[in-house]
Coordinates of C-alpha atoms in Angstrom, one line a residue:
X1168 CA 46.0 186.9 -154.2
X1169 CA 46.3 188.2 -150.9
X1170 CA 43.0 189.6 -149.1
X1171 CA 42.0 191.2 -145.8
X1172 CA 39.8 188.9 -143.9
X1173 CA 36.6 190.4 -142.3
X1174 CA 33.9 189.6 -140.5
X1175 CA 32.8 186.2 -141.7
X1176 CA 36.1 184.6 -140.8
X1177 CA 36.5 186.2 -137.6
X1178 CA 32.6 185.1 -136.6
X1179 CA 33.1 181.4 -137.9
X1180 CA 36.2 181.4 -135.1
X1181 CA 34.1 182.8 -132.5
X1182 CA 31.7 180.3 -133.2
X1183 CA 34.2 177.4 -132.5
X1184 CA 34.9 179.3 -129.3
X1185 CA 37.8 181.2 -130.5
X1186 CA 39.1 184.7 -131.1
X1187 CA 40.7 184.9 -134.5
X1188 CA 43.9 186.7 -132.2
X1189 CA 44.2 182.9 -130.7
X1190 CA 46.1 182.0 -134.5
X1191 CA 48.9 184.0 -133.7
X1192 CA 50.1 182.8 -130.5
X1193 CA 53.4 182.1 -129.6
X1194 CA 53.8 178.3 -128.6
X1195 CA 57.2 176.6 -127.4
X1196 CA 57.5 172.7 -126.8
X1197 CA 60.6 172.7 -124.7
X1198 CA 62.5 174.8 -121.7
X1199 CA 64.6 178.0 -123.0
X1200 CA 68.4 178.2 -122.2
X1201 CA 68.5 181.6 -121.0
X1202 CA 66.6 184.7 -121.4
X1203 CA 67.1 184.8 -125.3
X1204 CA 64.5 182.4 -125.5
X1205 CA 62.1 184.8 -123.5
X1206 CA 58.1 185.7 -123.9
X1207 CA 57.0 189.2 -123.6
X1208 CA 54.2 190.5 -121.2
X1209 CA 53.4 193.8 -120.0
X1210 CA 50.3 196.2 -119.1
X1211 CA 52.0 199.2 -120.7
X1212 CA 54.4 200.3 -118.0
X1213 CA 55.4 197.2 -116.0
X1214 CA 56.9 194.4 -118.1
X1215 CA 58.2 190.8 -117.9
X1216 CA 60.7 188.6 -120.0
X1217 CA 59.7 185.0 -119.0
X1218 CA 61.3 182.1 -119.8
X1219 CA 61.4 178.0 -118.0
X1220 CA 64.7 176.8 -117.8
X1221 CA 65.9 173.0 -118.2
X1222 CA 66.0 172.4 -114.5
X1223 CA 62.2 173.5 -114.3
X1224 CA 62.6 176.9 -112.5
X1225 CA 60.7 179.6 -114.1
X1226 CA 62.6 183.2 -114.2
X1227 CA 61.6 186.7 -115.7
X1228 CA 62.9 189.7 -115.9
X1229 CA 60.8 193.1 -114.2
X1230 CA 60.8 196.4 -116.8
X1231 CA 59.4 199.7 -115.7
X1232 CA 58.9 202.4 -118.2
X1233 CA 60.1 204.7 -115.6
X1234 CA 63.3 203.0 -113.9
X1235 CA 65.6 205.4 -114.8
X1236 CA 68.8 205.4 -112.7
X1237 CA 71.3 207.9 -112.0
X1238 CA 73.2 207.7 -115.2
X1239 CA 69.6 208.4 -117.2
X1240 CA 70.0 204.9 -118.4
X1241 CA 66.1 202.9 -118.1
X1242 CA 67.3 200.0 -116.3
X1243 CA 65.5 196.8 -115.2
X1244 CA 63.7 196.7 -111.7
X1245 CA 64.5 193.2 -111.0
X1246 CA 64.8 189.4 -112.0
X1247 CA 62.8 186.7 -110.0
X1248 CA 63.2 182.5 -109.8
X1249 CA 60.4 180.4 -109.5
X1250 CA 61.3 177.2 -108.0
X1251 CA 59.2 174.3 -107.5
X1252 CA 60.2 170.9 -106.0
X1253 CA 59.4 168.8 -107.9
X1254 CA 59.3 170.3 -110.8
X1255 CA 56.6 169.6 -113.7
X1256 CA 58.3 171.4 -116.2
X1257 CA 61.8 170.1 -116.2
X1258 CA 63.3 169.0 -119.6
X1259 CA 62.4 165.6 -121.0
X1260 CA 59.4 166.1 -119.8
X1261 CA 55.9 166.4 -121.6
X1262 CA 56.2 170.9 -122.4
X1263 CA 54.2 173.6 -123.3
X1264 CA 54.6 177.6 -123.1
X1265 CA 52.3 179.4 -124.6
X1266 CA 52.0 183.6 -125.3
X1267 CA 48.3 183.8 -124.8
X1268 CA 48.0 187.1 -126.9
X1269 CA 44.0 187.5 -126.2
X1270 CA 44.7 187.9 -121.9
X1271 CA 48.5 188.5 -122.3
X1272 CA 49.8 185.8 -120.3
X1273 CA 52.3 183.3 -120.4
X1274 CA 50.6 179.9 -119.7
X1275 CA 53.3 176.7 -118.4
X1276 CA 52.0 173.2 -118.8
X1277 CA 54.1 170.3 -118.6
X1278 CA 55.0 167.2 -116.6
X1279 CA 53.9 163.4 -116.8
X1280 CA 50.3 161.9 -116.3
X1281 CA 49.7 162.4 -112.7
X1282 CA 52.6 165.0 -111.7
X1283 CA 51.2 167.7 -114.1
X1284 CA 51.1 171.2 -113.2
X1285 CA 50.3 174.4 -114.9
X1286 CA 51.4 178.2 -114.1
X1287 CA 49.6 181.1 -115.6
X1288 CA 51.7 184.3 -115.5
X1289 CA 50.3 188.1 -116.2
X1290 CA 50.4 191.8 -115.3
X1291 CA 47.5 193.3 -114.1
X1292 CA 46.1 196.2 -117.1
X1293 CA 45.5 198.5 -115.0
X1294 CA 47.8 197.9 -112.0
X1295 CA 51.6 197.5 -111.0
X1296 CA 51.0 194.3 -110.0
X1297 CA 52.1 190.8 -111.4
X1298 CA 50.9 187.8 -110.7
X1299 CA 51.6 184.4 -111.2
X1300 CA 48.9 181.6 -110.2
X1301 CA 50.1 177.6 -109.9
X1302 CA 47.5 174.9 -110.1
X1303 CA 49.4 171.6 -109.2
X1304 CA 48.7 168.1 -109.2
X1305 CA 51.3 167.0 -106.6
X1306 CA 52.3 168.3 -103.0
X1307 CA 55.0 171.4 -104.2
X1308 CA 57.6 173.4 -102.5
X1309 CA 58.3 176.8 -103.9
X1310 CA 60.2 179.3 -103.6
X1311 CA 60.2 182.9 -105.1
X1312 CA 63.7 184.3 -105.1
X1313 CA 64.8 187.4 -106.1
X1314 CA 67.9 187.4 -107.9
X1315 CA 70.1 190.7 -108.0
X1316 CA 72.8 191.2 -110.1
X1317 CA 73.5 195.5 -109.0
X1318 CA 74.8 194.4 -105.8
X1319 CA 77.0 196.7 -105.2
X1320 CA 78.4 200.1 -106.8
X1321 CA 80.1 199.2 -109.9
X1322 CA 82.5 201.1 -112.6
X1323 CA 81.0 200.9 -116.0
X1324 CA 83.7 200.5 -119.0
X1325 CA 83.7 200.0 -122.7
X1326 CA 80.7 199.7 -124.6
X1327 CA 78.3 200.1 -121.0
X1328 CA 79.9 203.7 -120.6
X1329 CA 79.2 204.6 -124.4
X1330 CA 75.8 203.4 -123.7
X1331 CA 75.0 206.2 -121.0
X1332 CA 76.2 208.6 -123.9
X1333 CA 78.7 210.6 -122.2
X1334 CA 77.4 211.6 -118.9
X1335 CA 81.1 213.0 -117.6
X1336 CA 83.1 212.9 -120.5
X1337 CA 85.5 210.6 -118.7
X1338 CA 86.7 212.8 -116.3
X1339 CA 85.8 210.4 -114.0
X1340 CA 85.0 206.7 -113.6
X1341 CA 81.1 206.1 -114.4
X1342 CA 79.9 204.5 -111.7
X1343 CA 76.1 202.7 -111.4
X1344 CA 74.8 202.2 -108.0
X1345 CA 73.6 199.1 -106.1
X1346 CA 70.1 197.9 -105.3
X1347 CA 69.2 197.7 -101.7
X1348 CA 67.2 194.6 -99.7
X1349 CA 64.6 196.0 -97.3
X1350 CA 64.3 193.4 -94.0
X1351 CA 61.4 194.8 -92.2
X1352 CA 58.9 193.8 -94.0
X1353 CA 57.0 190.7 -92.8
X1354 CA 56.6 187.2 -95.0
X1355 CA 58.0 189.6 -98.2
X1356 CA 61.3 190.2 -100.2
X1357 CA 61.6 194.1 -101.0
X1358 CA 64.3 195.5 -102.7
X1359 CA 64.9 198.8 -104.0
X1360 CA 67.1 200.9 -106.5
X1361 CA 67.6 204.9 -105.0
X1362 CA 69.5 207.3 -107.2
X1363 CA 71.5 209.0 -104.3
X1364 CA 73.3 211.5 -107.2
X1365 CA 72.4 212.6 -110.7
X1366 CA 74.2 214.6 -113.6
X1367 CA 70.9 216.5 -114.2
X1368 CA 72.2 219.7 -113.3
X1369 CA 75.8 219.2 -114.0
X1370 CA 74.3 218.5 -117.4
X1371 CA 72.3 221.2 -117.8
X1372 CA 75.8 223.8 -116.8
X1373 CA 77.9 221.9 -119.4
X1374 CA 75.0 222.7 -121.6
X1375 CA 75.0 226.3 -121.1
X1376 CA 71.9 226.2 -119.5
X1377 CA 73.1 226.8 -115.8
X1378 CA 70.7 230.0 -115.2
X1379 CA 67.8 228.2 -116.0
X1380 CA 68.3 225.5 -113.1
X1381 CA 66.6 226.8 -110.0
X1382 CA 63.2 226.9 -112.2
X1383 CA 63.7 223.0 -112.8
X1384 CA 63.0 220.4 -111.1
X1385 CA 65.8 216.9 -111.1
X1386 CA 63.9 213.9 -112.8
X1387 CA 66.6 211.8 -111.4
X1388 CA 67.7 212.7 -108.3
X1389 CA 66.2 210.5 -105.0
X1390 CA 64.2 208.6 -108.1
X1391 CA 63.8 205.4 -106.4
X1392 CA 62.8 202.1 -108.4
X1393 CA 62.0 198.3 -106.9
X1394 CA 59.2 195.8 -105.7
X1395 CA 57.1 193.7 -103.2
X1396 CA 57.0 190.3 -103.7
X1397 CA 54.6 188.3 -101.1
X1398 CA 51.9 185.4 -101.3
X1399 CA 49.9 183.9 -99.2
X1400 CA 51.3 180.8 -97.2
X1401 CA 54.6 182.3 -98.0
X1402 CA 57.6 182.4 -95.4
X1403 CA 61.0 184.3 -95.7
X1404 CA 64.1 182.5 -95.3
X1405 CA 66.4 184.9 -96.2
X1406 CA 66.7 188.3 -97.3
X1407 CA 66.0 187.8 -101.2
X1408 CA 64.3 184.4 -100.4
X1409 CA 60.0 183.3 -100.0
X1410 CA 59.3 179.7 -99.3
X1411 CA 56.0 177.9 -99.1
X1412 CA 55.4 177.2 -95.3
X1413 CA 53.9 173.9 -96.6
X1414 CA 53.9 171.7 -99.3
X1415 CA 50.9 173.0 -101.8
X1416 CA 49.1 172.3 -104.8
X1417 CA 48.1 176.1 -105.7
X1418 CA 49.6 179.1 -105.3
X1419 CA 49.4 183.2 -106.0
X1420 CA 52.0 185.0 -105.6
X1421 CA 52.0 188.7 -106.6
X1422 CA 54.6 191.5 -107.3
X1423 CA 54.1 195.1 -107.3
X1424 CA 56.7 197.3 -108.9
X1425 CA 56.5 200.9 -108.1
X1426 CA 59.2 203.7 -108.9
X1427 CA 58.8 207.6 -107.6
X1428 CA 61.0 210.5 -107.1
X1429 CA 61.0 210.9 -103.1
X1430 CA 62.5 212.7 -100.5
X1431 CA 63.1 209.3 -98.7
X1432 CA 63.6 206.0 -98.9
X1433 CA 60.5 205.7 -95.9
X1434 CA 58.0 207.9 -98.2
X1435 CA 58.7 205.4 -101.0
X1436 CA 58.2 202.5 -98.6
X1437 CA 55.3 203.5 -97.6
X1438 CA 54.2 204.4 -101.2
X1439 CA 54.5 200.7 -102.1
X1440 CA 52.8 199.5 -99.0
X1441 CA 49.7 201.6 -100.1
X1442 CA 49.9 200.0 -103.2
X1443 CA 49.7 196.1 -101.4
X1444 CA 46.8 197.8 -99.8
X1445 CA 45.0 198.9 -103.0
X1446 CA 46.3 195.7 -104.9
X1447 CA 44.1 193.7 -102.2
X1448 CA 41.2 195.4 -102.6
X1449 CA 38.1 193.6 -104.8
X1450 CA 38.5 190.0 -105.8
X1451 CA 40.9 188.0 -108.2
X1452 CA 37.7 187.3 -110.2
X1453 CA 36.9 190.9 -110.5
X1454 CA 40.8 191.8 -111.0
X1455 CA 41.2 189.3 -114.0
X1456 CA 37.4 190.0 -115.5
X1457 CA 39.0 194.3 -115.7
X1458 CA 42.3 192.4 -117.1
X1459 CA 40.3 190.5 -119.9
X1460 CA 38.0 192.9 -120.7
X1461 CA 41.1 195.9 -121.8
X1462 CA 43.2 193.0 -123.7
X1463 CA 39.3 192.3 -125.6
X1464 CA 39.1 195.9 -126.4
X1465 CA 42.4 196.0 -127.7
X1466 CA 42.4 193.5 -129.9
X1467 CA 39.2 193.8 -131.2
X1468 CA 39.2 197.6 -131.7
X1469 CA 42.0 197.2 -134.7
X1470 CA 43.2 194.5 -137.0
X1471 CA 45.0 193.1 -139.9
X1472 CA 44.6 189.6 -141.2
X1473 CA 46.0 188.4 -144.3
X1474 CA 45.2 185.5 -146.1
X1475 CA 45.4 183.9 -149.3
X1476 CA 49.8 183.1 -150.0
X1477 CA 51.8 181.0 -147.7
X1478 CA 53.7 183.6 -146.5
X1479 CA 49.9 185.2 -145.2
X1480 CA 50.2 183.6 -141.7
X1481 CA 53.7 184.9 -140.7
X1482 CA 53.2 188.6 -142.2
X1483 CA 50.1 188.9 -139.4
X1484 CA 51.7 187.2 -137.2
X1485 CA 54.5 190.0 -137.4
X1486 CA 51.9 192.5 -137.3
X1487 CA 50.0 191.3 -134.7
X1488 CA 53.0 190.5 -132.4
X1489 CA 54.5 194.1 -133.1
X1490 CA 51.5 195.9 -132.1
X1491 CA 50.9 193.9 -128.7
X1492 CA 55.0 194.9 -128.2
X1493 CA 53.5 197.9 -128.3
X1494 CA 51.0 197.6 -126.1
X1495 CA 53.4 196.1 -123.3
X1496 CA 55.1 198.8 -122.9
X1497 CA 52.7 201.9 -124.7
X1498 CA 51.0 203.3 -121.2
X1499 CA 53.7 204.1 -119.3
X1500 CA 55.1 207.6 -117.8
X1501 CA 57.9 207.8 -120.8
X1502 CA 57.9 206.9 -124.4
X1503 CA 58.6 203.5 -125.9
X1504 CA 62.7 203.2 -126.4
X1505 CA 63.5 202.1 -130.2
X1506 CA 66.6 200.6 -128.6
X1507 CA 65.0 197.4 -126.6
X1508 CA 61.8 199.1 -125.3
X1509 CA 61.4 197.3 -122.3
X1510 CA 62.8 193.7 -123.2
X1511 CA 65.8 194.0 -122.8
X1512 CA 67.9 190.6 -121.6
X1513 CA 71.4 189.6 -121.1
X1514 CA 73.9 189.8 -124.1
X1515 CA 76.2 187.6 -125.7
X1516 CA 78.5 187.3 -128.3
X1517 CA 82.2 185.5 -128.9
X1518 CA 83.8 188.1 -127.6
X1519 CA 81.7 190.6 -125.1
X1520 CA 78.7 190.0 -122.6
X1521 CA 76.6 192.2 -121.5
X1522 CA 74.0 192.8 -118.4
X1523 CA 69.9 193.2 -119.1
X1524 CA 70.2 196.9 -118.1
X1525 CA 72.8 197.2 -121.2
X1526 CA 71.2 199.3 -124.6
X1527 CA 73.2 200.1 -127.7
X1528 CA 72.4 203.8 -128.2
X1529 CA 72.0 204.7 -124.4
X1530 CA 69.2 206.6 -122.5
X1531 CA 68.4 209.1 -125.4
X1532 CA 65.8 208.8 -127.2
X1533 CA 66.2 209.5 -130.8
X1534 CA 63.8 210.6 -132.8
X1535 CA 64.2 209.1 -135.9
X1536 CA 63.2 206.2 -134.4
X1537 CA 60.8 206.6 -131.8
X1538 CA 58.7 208.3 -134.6
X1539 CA 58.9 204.9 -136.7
X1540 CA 56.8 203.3 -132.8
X1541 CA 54.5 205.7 -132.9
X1542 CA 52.9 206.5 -136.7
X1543 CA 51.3 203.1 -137.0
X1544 CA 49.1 204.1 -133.7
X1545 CA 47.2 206.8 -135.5
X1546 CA 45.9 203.6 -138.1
X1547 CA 45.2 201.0 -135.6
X1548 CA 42.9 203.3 -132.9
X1549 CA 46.0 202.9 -130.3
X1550 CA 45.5 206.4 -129.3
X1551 CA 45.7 205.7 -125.3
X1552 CA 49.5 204.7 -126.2
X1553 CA 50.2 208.0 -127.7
X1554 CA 49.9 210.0 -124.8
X1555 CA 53.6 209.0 -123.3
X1556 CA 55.5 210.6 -126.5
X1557 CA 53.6 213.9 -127.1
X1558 CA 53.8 214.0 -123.3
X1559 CA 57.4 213.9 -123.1
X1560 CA 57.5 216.9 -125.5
X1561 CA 55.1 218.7 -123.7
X1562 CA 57.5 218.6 -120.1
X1563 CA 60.4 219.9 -122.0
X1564 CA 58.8 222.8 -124.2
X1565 CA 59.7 224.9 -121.1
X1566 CA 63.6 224.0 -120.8
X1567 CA 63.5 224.1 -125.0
X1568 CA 62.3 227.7 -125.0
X1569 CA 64.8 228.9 -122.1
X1570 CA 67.4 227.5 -124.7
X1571 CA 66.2 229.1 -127.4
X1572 CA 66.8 232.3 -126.0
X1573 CA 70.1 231.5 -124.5
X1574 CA 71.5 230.1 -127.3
X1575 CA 70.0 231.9 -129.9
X1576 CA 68.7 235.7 -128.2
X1577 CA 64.8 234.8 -129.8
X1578 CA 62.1 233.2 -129.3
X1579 CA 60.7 230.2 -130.3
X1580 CA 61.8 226.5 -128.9
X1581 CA 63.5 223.3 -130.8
X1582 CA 64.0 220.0 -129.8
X1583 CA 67.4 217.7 -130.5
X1584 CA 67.4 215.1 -132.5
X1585 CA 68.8 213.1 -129.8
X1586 CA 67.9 214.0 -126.3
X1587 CA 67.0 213.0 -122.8
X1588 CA 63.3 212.7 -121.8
X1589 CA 63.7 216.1 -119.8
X1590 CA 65.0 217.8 -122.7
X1591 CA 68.5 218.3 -123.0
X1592 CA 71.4 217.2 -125.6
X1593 CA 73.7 213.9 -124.8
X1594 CA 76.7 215.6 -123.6
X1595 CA 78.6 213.2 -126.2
X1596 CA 76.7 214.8 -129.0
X1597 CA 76.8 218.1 -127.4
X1598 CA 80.4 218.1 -126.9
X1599 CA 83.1 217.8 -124.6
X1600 CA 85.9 220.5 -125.4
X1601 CA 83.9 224.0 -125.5
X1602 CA 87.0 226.9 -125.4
X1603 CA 86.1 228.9 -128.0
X1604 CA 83.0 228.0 -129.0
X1605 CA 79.9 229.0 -128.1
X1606 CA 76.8 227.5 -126.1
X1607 CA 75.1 227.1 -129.4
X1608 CA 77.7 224.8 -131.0
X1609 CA 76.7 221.3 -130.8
X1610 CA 80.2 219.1 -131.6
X1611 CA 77.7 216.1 -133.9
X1612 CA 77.6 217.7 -137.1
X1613 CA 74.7 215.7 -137.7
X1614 CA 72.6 217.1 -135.5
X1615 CA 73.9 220.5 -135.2
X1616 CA 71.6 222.2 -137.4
X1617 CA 69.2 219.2 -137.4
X1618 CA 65.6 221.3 -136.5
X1619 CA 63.3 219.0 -139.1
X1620 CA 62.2 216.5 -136.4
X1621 CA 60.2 219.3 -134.4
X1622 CA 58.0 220.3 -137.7
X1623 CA 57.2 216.4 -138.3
X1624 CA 56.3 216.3 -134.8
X1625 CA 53.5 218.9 -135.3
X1626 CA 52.9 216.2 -138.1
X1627 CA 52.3 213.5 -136.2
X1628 CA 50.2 215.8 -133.4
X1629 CA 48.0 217.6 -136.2
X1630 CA 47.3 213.9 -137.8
X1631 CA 46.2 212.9 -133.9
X1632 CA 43.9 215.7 -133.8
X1633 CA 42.3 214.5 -136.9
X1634 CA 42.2 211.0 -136.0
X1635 CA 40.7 211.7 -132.6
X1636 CA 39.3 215.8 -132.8
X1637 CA 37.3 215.2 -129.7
X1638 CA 40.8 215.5 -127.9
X1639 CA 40.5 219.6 -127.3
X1640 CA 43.1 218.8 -123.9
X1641 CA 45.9 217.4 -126.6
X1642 CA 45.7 220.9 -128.8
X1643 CA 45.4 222.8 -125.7
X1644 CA 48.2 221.6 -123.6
X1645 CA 50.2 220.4 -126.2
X1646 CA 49.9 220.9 -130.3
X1647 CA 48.7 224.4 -130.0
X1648 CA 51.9 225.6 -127.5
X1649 CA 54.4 223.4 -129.2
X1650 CA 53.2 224.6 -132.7
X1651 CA 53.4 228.1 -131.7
X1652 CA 56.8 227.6 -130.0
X1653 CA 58.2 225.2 -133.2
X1654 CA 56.9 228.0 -136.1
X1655 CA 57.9 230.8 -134.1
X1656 CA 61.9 229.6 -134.3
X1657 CA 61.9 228.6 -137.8
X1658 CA 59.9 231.7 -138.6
X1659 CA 63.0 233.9 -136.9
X1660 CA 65.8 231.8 -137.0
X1661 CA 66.0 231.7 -140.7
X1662 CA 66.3 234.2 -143.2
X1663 CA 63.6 234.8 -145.9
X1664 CA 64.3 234.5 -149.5
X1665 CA 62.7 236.5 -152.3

């Protein structure tokens, strides 16, 4: 019989100098072939795949919850190599990576009695900043190279061009831009993504919404994406290239990955260097003691532990592995994506390969399925990583109750199913071919007259309030004006019956 286990089981770990969290980590005894056989970190809004290849190097992929390029597709913000030379961690070697769940890091220890060497990697909580620390028993060369795959403008075709959900209908090739190498700044690789066009308001005139444009501002357009990557003892090389200046036995290394919508590419810059300066101040100590002390609240605010059938250890571990997913990529400026959050790696299958930046479904959110992220929050206290989807809600009541009236001549304001994080349709479900038919016709006949998803909204936001009543900002500036908005349109869009 299965039971939850309480506070006697989780004291008796304590006592052995454990956290009953430290069951469930992830452990892996030898090097991953690619980035399928990644670990997950994150501090809510910057996020890492990590995995060690065979020839020792250590790569991971950079998320940002809001690296969101020209196409509204949320792309990565990078990949980095970690190269060491010699290597402890190269196959055949003594090998062990382990997904420390209680400080959400990914700890590398490997090599033979005398060359060993161990690399502790982790975002800051409360920071854009990652950093990895290496603790060596021999003399090391490293290098930190950034590895950059958008190098240049690029046509996207097939299943990459369904994925950004019909942003010109094919009237003309879909193009996704490069990233771009900063040179001038000292002992550090910089690169940077800037969105030089957008369809935003191309969108929004295909949409029938054209008159409503000059009171909106472009969430895209000059959105510029990228990081710093520096370390002390740490020359350049070459543009995309840090090398150790000497051979050395430890080494920090940090990366700060920053994305704003600027006027130009210099305010950005500078942006980021004000970051370095911030990211400097106080010490490690005091950094990582901030660090520990959030992932201690989290786990220790909410939990489930099953025991009791020998299927008991894997069912938590699922839980418990979902919910820090969740936390990787919960506090961010947008909502968690049901389609890869922000873990996405390369694709492949027999037939088709496909880039990290590539998700099935596109930028759109749908919410069918972003509701599915968010109801288990209201049960396990995560509260902190609700704010991201009613907030996305809240920026687009405006544009939803300008298309209200121009769709419909009331009042009152709906949301799509599927739609963009500032608020519109995907012009693929919207439709292409619009003779004849009027702004209000929306060509997917599934979501045409699909209106349900704004009253479980108001669900989920009324069963926040209760959870968390001491919240009077969330009714304010979001339930009570969305409720209003939501009842008002079914209230006068519909008929009454008897």
């Amino acid at each position: 019989m299965m039971k939850l286990v309480g506070l006697v089981a989780a004291s008796a770990a304590v006592m052995f100098g454990q956290h009953p969290v430290d069951a469930y980590n992830v452990v892996w005894d030898t090097p991953s072939k690619d980035a399928s056989g990644s670990m997950p970190l994150g501090n809510g809004d910057v996020s890492l795949n990590v995995w060690t290849e065979p020839n020792g190097d250590i790569l991971f992929y950079v998320g940002k919850s809001d690296a969101w390029s020209e196409n509204g597709q949320l792309l990565k913000a990078g990949r980095i190599r970690m190269r060491l030379n010699p290597s402890p961690f190269v196959a055949g070697q003594p090998f062990r990576q382990t997904l420390n769940l209680r400080s959400s890091e990914v700890i590398l220890q490997g090599g033979a009695p005398g060359s060993q060497g161990k690399v502790s990697i982790w975002v800051e909580a409360f920071n854009p900043v990652i950093r990895v620390d290496a603790d060596l028993q021999k003399p090391t060369e490293i290098q930190v190279i950034y590895e950059r795959w958008r190098d240049q403008t690029r046509v996207l075709e097939g299943l990459e061009a369904e994925g950004a959900y019909g942003m010109n209908g094919g009237a003309e090739p879909l193009r996704t831009l490069g990233d771009s190498i900063q040179m001038d700044v000292e002992d550090s690789v910089v690169w940077y993504h800037r969105n030089t066009k957008s369809p935003f308001a191309a969108m929004l005139k295909h949409q029938g919404l054209g008159e409503v444009l000059p009171g909106m501002t472009d969430p895209l357009q000059n959105r510029t994406f990228g990081a710093l990557v520096r370390g002390e003892g740490l020359g350049r090389i070459n543009p995309t290239t840090l090398r150790s200046k000497a051979s050395v036995q430890k080494q920090a290394i940090s990366i700060l990955v920053h994305s704003a919508v600027t006027e130009s590419t210099e305010q950005w810059l500078q942006e980021l260097r004000n970051l370095a300066a911030q990211s400097s101040l106080g010490t490690m100590d005091e950094r990582r003691a901030g660090h520990n002390k959030f992932w201690g609240d989290f786990w220790d605010r909410s939990y489930i532990r099953i025991t009791g059938g020998p299927n008991a250890q894997a069912v938590t571990q699922a839980y418990v592995l979902q919910r820090y997913l969740n936390a990787c990529a919960g506090r961010g400026a947008y909502p968690i994506k049901s389609n890869g959050s922000l873990f996405t790696v390369d694709t492949k299958t027999d037939e088709l390969s496909f880039d990290a930046d590539y998700r099935k479904g596109g930028g759109a959110y749908w919410f069918q399925n972003t509701r599915l992220v968010y109801w288990p929050m209201l049960a396990s206290g995560d509260y902190d990583m609700m704010q991201p989807f009613f907030g996305m809600y809240r920026e687009a009541l405006p544009l939803a109750l300008k298309r209200t009236k121009a769709y419909f001549n009331h009042d009152g304001a709906f949301f799509p199913e599927t739609m963009y994080f500032w608020g519109v349709y995907a012009n693929g479900d919207y439709g292409w071919a619009r003779e004849g038919k009027p702004a209000s016709f929306v060509q997917n006949a599934n979501l045409r007259h699909h209106f349900t998803s704004n009253l479980e909204l108001l669900t989920l936001g009324l069963e926040y309030a209760a959870y968390f009543p001491n919240d009077k900002t969330f009714v304010r500036s979001f339930l009570g004006p969305a409720a209003d908005a939501s009842l008002t349109f079914v209230d006068t869009h519909y008929e009454r019956d008897s």
